[in-house]
Coordinates of C-alpha atoms and ligand atoms in Angstrom, one line a residue:
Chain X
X1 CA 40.2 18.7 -3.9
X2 CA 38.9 18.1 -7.3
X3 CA 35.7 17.2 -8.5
X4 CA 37.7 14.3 -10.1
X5 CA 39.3 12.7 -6.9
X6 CA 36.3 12.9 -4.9
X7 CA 33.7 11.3 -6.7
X8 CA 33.5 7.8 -7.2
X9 CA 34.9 5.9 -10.0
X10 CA 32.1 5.0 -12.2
X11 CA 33.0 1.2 -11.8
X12 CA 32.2 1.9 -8.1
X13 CA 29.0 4.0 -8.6
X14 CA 28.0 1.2 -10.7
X15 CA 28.1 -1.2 -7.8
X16 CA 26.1 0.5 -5.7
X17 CA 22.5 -1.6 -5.3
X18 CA 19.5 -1.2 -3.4
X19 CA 16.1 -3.0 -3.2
X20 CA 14.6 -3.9 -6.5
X21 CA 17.3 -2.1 -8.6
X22 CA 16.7 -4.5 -11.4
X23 CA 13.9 -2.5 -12.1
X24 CA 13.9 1.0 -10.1
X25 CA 17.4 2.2 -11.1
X26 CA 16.9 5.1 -8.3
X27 CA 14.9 7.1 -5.8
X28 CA 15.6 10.7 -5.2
X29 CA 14.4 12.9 -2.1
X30 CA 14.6 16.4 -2.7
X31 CA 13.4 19.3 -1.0
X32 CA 13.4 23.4 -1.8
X33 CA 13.7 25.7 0.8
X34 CA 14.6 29.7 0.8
X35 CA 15.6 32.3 3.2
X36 CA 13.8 34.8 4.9
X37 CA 14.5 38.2 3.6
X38 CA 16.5 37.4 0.3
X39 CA 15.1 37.7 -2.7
X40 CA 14.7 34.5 -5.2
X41 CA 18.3 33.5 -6.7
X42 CA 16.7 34.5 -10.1
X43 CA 15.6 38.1 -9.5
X44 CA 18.4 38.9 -6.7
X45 CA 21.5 40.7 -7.6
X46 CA 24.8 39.0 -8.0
X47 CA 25.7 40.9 -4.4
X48 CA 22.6 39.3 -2.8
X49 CA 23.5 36.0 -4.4
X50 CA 27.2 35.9 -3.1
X51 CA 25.6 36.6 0.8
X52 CA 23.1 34.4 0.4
X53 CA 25.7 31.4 -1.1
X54 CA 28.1 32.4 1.5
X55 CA 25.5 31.8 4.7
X56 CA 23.9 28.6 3.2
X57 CA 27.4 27.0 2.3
X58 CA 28.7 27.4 5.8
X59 CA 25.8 26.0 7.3
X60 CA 25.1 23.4 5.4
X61 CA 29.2 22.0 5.5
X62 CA 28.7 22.7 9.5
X63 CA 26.2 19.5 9.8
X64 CA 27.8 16.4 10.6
X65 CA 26.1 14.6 7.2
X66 CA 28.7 17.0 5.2
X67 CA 32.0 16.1 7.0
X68 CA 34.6 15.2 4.3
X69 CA 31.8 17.0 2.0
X70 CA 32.7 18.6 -1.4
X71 CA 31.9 22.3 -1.7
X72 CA 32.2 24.9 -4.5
X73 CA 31.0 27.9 -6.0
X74 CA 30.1 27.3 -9.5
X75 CA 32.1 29.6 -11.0
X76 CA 34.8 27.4 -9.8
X77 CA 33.8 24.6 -11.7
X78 CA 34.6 23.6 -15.5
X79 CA 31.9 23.0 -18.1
X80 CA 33.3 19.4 -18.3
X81 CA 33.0 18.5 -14.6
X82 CA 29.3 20.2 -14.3
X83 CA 28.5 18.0 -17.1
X84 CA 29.8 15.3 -15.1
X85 CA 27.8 16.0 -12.0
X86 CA 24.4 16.1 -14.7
X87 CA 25.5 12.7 -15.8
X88 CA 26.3 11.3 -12.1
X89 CA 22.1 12.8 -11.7
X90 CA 23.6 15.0 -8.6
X91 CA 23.0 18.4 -9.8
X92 CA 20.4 19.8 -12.6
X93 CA 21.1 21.1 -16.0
X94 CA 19.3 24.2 -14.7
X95 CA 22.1 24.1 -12.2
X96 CA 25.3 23.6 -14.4
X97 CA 24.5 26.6 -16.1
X98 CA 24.9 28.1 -13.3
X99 CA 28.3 30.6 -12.5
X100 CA 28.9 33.4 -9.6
X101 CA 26.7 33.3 -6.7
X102 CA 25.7 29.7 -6.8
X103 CA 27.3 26.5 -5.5
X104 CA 27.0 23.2 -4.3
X105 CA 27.8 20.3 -1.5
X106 CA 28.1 17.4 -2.1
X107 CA 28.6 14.6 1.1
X108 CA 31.7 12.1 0.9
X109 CA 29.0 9.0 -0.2
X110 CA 27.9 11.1 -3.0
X111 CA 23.8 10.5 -1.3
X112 CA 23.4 13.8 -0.6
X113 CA 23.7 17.1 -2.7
X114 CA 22.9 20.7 -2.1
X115 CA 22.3 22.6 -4.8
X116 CA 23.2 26.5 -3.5
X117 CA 20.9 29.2 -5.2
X118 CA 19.6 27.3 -8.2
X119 CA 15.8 28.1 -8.8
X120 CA 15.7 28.3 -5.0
X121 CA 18.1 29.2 -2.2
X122 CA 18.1 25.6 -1.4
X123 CA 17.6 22.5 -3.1
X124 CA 18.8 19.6 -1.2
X125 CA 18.3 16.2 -2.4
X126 CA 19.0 12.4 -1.1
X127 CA 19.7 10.1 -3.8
X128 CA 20.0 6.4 -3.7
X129 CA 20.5 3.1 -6.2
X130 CA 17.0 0.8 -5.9
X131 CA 13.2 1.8 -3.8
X132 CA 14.2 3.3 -1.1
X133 CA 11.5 6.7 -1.0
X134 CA 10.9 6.3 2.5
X135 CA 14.3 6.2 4.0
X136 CA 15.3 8.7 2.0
X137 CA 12.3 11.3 3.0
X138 CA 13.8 10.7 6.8
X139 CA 17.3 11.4 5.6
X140 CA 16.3 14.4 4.0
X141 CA 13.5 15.9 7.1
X142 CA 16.9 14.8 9.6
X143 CA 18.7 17.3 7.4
X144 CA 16.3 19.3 6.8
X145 CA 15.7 19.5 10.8
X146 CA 19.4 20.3 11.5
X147 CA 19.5 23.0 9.1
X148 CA 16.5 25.0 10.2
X149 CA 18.1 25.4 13.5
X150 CA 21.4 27.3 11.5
X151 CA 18.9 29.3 8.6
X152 CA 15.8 31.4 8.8
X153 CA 13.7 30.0 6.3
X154 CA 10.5 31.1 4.3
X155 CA 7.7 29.8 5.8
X156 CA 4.5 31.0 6.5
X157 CA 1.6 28.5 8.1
X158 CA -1.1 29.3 5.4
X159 CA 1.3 28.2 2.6
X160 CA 4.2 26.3 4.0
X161 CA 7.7 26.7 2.6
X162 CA 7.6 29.2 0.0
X163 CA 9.5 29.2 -3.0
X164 CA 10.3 30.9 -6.2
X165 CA 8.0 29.1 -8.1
X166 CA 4.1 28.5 -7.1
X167 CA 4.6 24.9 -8.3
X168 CA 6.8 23.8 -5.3
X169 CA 5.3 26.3 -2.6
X170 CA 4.0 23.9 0.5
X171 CA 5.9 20.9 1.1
X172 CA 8.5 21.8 -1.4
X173 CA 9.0 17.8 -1.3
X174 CA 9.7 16.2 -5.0
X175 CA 9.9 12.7 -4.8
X176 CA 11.0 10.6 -7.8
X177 CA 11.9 6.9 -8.8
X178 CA 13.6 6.6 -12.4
X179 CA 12.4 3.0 -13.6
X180 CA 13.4 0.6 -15.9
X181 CA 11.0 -0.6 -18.1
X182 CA 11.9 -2.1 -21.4
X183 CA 9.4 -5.0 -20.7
X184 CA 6.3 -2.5 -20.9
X185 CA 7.8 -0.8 -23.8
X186 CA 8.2 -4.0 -25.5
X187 CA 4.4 -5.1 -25.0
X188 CA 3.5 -1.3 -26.3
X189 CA 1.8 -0.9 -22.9
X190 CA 3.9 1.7 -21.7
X191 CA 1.6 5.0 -23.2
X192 CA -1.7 3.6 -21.3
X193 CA 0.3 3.1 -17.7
X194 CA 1.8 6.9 -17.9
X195 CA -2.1 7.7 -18.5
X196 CA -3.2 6.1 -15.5
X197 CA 0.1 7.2 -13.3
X198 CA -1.1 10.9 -14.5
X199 CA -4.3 10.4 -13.6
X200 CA -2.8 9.7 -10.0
X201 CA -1.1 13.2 -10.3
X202 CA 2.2 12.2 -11.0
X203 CA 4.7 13.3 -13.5
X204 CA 6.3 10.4 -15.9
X205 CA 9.0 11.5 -18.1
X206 CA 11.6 10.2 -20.0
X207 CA 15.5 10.3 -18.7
X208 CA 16.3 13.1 -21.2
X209 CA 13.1 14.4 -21.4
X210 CA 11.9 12.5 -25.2
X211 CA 8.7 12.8 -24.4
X212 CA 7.1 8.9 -23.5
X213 CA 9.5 7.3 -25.6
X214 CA 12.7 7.3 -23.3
X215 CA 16.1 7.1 -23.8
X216 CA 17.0 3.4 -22.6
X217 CA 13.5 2.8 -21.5
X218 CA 14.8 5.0 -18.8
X219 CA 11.1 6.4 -17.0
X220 CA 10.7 8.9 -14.1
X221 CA 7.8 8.9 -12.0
X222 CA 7.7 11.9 -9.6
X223 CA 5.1 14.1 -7.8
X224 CA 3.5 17.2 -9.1
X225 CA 1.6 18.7 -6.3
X226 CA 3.3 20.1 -2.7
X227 CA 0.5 21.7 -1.5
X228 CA -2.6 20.4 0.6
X229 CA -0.9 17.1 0.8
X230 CA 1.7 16.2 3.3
X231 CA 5.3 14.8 2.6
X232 CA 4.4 11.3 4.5
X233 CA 1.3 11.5 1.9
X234 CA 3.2 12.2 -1.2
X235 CA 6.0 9.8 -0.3
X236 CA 3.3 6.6 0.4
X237 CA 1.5 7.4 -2.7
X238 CA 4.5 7.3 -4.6
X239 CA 6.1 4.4 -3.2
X240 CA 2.7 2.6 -3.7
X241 CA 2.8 3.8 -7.3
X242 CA 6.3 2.5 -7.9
X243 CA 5.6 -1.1 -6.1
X244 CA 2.7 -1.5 -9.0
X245 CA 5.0 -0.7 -11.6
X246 CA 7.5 -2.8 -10.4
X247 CA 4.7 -5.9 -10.3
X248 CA 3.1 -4.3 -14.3
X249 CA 7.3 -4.5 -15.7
X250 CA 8.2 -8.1 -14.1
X251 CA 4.7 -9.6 -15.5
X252 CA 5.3 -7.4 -19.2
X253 CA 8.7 -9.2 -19.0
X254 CA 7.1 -12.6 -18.3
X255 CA 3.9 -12.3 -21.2
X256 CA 6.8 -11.3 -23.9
X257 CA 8.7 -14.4 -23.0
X258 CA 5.9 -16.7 -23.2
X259 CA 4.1 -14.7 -25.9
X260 CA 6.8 -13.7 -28.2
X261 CA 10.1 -15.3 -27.4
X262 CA 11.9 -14.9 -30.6
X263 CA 11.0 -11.1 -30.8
X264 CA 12.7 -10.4 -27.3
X265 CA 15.3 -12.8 -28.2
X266 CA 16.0 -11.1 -32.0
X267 CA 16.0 -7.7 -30.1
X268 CA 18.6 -8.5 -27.6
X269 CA 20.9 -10.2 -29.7
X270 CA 20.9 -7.6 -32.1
X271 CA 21.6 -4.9 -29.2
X272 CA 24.7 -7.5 -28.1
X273 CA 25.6 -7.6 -31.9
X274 CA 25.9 -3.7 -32.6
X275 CA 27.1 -3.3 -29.5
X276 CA 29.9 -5.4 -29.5
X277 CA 31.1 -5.0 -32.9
X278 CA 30.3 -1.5 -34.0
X279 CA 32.7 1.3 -34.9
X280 CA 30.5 4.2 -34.9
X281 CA 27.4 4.3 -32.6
X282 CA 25.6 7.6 -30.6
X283 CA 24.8 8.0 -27.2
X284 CA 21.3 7.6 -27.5
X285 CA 22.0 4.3 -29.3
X286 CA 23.9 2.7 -27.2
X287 CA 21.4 3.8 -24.3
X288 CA 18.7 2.1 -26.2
X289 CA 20.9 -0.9 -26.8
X290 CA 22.1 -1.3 -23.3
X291 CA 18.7 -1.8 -21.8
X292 CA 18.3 -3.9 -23.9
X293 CA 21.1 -6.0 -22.9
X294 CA 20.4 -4.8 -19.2
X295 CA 17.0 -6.8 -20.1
X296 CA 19.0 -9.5 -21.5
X297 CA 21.1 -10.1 -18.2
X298 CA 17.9 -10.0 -16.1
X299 CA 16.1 -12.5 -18.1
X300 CA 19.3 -15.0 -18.1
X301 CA 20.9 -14.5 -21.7
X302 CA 23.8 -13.6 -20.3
X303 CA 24.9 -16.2 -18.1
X304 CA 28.2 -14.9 -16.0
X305 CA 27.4 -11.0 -16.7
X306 CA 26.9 -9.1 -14.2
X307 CA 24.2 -6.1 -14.4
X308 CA 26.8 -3.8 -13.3
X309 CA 28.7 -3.6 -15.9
X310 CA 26.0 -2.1 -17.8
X311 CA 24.7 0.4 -15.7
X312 CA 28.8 1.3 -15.8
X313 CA 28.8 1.5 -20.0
X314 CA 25.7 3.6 -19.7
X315 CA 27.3 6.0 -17.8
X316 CA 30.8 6.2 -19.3
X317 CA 29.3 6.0 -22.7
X318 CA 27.9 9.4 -22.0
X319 CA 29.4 12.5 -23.5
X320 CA 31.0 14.3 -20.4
X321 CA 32.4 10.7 -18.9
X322 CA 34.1 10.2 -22.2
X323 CA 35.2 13.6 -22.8
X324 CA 36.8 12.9 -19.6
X325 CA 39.6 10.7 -20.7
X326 CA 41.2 13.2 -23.5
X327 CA 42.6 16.3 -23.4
X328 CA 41.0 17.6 -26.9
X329 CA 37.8 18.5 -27.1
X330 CA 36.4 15.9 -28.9
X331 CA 33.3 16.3 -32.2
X332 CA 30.4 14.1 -31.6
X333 CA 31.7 12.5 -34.6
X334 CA 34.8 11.2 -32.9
X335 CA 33.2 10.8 -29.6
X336 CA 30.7 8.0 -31.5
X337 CA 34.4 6.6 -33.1
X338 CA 35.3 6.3 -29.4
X339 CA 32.8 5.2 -27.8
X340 CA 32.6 2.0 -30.0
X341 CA 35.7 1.7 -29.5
X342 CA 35.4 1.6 -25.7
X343 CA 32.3 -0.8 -26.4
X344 CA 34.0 -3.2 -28.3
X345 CA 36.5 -3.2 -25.6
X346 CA 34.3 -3.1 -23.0
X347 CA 32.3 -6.5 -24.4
X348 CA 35.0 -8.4 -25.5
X349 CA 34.7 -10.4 -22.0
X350 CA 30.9 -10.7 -22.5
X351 CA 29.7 -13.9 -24.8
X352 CA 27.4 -13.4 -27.1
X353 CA 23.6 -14.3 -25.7
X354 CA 22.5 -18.1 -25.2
X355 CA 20.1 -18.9 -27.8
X356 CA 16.8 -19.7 -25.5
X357 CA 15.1 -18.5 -22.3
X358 CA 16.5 -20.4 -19.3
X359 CA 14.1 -23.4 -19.1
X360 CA 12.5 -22.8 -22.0
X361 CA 13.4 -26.4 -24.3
X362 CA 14.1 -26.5 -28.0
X363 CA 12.7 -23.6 -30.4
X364 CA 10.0 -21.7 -29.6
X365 CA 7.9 -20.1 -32.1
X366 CA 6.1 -16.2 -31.4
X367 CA 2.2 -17.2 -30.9
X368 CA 0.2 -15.5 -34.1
X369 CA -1.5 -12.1 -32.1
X370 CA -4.4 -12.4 -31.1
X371 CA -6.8 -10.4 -32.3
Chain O
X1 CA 2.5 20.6 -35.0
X2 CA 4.4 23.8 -33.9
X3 CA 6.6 24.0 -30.6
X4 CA 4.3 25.9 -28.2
X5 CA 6.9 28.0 -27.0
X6 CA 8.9 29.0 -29.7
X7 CA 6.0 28.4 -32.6
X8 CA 8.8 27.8 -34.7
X9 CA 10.0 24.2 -34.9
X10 CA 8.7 21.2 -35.5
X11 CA 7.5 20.1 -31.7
X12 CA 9.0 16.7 -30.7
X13 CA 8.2 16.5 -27.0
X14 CA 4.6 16.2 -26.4
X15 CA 3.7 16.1 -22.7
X16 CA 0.3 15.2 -21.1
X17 CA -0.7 15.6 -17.8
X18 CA -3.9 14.9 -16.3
X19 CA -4.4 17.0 -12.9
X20 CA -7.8 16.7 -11.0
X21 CA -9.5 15.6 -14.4
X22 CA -8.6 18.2 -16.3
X23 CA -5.9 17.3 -19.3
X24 CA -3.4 19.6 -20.0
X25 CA -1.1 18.8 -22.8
X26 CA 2.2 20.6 -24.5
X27 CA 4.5 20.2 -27.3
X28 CA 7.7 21.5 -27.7
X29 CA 10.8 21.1 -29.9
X30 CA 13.8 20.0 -29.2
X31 CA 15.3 23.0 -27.9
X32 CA 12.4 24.6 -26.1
X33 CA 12.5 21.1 -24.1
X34 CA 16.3 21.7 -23.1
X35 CA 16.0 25.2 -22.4
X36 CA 12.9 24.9 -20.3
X37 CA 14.1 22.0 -18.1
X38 CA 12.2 19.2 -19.4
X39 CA 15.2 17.1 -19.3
X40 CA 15.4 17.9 -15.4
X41 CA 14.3 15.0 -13.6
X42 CA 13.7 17.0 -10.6
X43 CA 13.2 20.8 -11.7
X44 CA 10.5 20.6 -14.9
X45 CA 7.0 20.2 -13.9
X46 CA 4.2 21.1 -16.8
X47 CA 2.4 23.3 -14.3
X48 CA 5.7 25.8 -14.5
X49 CA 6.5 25.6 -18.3
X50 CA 2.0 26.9 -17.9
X51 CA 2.6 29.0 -15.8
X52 CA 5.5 30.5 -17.7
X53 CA 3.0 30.1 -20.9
X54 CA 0.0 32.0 -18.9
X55 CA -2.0 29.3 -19.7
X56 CA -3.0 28.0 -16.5
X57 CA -3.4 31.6 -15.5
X58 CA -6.0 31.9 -18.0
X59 CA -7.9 28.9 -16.7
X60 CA -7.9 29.9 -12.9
X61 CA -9.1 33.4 -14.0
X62 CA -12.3 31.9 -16.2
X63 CA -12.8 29.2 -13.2
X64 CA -12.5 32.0 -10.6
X65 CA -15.2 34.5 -9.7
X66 CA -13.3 37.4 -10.1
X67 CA -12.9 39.1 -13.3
X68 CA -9.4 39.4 -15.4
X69 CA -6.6 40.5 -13.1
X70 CA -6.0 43.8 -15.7
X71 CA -5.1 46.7 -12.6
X72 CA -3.0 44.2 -10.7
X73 CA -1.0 44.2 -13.9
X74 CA 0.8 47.2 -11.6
X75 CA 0.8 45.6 -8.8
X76 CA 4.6 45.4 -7.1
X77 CA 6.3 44.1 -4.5
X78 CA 7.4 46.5 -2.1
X79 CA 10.3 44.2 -0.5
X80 CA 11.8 43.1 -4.2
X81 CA 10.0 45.3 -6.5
X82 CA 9.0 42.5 -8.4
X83 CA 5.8 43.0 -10.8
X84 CA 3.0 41.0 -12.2
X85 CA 4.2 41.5 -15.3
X86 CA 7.5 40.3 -14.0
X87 CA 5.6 36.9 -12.7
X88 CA 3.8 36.7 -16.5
X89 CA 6.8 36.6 -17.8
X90 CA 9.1 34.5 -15.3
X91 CA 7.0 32.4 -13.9
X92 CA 8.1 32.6 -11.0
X93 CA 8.8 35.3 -7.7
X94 CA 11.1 37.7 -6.7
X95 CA 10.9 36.9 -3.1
X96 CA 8.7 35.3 -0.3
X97 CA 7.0 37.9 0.5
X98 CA 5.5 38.5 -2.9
X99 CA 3.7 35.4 -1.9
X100 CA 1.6 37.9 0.0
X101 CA 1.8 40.9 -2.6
X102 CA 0.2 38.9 -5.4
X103 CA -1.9 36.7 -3.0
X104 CA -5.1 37.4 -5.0
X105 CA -3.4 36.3 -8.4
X106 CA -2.3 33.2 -6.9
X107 CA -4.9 32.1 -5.4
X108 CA -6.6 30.8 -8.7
X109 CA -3.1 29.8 -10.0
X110 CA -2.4 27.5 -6.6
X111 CA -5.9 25.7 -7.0
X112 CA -5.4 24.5 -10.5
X113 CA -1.7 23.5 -9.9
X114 CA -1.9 21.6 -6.6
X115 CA -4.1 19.4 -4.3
X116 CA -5.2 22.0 -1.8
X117 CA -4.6 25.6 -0.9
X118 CA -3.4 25.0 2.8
X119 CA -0.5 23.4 3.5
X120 CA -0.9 20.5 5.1
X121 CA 3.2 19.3 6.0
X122 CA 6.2 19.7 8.0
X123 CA 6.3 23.2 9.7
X124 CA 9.5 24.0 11.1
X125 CA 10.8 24.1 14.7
X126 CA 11.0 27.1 15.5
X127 CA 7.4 28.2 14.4
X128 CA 4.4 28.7 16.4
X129 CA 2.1 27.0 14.1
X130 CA 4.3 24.0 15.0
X131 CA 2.8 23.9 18.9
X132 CA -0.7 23.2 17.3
X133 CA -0.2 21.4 14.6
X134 CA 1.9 18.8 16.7
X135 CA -0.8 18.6 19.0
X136 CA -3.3 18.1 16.4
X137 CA -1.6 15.4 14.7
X138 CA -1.3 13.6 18.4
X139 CA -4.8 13.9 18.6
X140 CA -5.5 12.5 15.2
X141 CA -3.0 9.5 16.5
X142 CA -5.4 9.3 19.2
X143 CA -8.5 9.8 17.3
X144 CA -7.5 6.7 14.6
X145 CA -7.0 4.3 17.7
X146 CA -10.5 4.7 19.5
X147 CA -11.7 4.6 16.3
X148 CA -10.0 0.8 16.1
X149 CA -11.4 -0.2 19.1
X150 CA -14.6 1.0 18.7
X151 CA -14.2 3.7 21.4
X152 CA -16.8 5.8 19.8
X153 CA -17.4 8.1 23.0
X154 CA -14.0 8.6 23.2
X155 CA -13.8 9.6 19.3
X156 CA -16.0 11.9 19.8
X157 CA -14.4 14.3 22.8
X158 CA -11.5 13.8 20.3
X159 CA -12.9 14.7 16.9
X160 CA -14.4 17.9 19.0
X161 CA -11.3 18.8 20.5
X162 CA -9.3 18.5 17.2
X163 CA -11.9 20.9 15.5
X164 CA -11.3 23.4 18.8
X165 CA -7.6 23.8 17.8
X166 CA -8.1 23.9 14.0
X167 CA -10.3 27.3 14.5
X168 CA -8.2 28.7 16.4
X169 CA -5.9 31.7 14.9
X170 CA -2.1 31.2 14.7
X171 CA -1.5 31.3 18.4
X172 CA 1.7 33.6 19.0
X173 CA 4.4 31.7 21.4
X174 CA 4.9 34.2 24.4
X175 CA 8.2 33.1 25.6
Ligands
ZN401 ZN1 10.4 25.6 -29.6
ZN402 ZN1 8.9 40.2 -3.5

């Protein structure tokens, strides 16, 4: 089968919800785990690798969670559709690079993805739309529980599961929630909440890694430390950490409305404006626009639109998905020509923004700032 | 400001962590932050990309009482052949069992990067930690509930009896 008939359409991914998903776009589950007696994908020899792959992809499409599962060596696997799986969030970039003696399984709802011989022997992860951290750490021990019966893994009571590197040695647990969070962004309060989620000894990064100022207000927020805490730990800290974020973003949102009306208004009819009618526009542009709109449809600008559709335009807007639908390998020139077209397309059903706040009456000025 | 990895480029990506008080902070360029997996939601961690650095190394070995680590620089794995220069340069291991080969450099290293030294999470199965540490966690169940009620007698025996198993070695399933 290919990688292009299994996975979902990105109209269907797009529909997929969870809890809170106007806010917490995802949560991801994933865990590392290595064999006994191989060496570290990264130091072993392609012979090693190819055993290693060959033991771990059999047992792994044995457990009942894999039936109708994809599997395939890497090698197998063209640049474009490894970019794909990047984009979809199922496998790393570390990963696609990735050739002989590596692989991966993917299950039939696309929630689950083993990564085969990446940094580790084993990186299996559970991945789902919304805040759902602890249902997916019990998916992922339930897997993690059926496999150790099938593999002999690297453990050792002192330090737990061990792994290639000392960063991920214990638990082996990383547990992440990518957030949306233009509202915080907007009221330039973002920098001082990734100061205080660090100082909790989590990890916030952007969605492509700009340092705090992320791609479509796109944030992750994941656990550093997987030793001398345990997973149950980690995965109620976390969810804790999340639920305040949640709470900080909805009242952000709610003090820009009442505070500044006309500056979140101007911002997302601009995004609607470029959006809709541009005939040139980047990626990163039209991620930064979309939540924008995203924002938009949350706060009731967009009357009839459904959230979505956006979450769909941010992922075919991105290079691999629209690569996808032509034969020649297109210049980031012409992929910007083509993506506004798409756009344009795309928002030709959407009216343009209503002019005020739902419930807000008549024209309301920003209030001078305060000094 | 330079890239800290290449010192080259103009660094773009500035990343600041704060673990157990102490800041650590990086900057990279654009293409150090790609190639070293910054973009990764789930593989980058700033304790790695240190690791990879040698900066944290530095810091455990001043915060640790043992002088510089200069003869294990030798040192080598005898199941992967893996080095400590090998681990300077990587950042990360040849195998598990270099876990044990290089358990003195890590030591320091595993302090700084993480909340404890003892892992404190699932064990598998099949292990015979697994006995022990299920009973423990029973008795902790325990423990938390006479606790509630006031049982303070009760919490006691408990709280000794948890202690009892803790000390004991890794007990070695017979069957
Ligand atoms: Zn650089
Ligand atoms: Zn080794």
């Amino acid at each position: 089968m290919t990688l292009d008939s299994f996975l979902a359409s990105p109209s269907d991914a797009a529909k997929r919800s969870g809890p809170n998903d106007r806010i917490v776009l995802s949560s991801r589950v994933r865990l590392a785990r290595n064999l006994r007696g191989f060496p570290f994908p990264g130091w072993a020899k392609k012979g090693d690798r190819l055993k290693s792959l060959e033991i771990i992809r059999e047992a792994v499409s044995g457990l009942p969670q894999m039936e109708n599962a994809f599997a395939e060596a890497m090698d197998n696997l063209n640049p474009l559709d490894k970019q794909i799986l990047v984009e979809r969030h199922l496998i790393s970039r570390e990963h696609a690079a990735k050739t002989v003696g590596s692989g991966l399984v993917i299950s039939k709802d696309e929630s689950l993805c083993v990564m085969i011989n990446e940094e580790d022997h084993l990186r299996m992860q559970a991945l789902r739309p919304g805040l759902q951290i602890r249902q997916l750490w019990q998916v992922m021990d339930e897997f993690d529980s059926a496999l150790e019966k099938k593999l002999d893994l690297a453990f050792n009571s002192k330090l737990g599961y061990l792994t290639a590197c000392p960063t991920n040695v214990g638990t082996g647990i990383r547990v992440s929630a990518m957030l949306h969070l233009p509202g915080l962004v907007l009221a330039e309060q973002v920098n001082q909440i990734i100061q205080a989620v660090n100082k909790l000894g989590f990890a916030v990064r952007g969605l492509y890694g700009e340092g705090t100022e992320a791609l479509g207000n796109v944030f992750q927020v994941s656990n550093q430390m997987t030793l001398g805490e345990g997973e149950i730990e980690i995965v109620e800290r976390l969810s804790k950490v999340v639920a305040q974020l949640i709470e900080h973003e909805e009242n952000a949102r709610q003090k820009q409305i009442e505070k500044s009306p006309k500056t979140v208004l101007n911002h997302i009819g601009r995004a609607y404006g470029i959006l809709a009618n541009a005939h040139s526009i980047s990626s990163k542009e039209t991620m930064n626009l979309l939540s924008l709109m995203r924002l938009g449809i949350d706060l009731g600008l967009f009357p009839g639109t459904d959230r979505n559709l956006m979450d769909e335009l941010f992922l075919i807007t991105q290079p691999a998905h629209l690569q996808k639908n032509y034969t020649e390998k297109l210049s980031a020139e012409e992929r910007d020509l083509l993506r506004a077209d798409m756009l344009r397309d795309r928002l030709l059903k959407v009216s343009r923004p209503i002019p005020r706040f739902p419930g807000a009456e008549g024209t309301t000025l920003d209030k001078p700032a305060s000094p | 400001m330079l890239c800290d990895v290449c010192k080259k480029n103009e660094a773009t990506v500035h990343l600041t962590q704060i673990v157990e008080n102490k800041m650590q902070t990086i900057d990279l360029c654009e293409g150090c932050s790609k190639a070293k997996g910054v973009d990764d939601p789930t593989g980058f961690s700033l304790a790695s990309l240190l690791v990879g650095l040698g900066v944290s190394q530095e810091e455990s070995t001043a915060s640790a009482t043992t002088p510089a680590t200069e003869p294990s620089e030798e040192l080598r794995c005898g199941t992967c052949g893996f080095t400590a220069a090998d681990f300077k340069k990587a950042g990360r291991l040849g195998c598990p069992d270099c876990y044990q080969t290089f358990a003195e450099q890590l030591e320091g290293l595993l302090k700084t990067m993480h909340k404890g030294t003892k892992h404190t999470g699932k064990i598998p199965g099949s292990h015979p930690a697994r006995d022990v540490a299920e009973q423990v966690r029973e008795l902790q169940t325990l423990l938390e509930q006479a606790v509630q009620t006031e049982d303070f007698e009760r919490a006691a025996v408990l709280r000794d009896e948890i202690k009892k198993l803790k000390a004991q070695p890794n007990p070695v399933r017979t069957a």
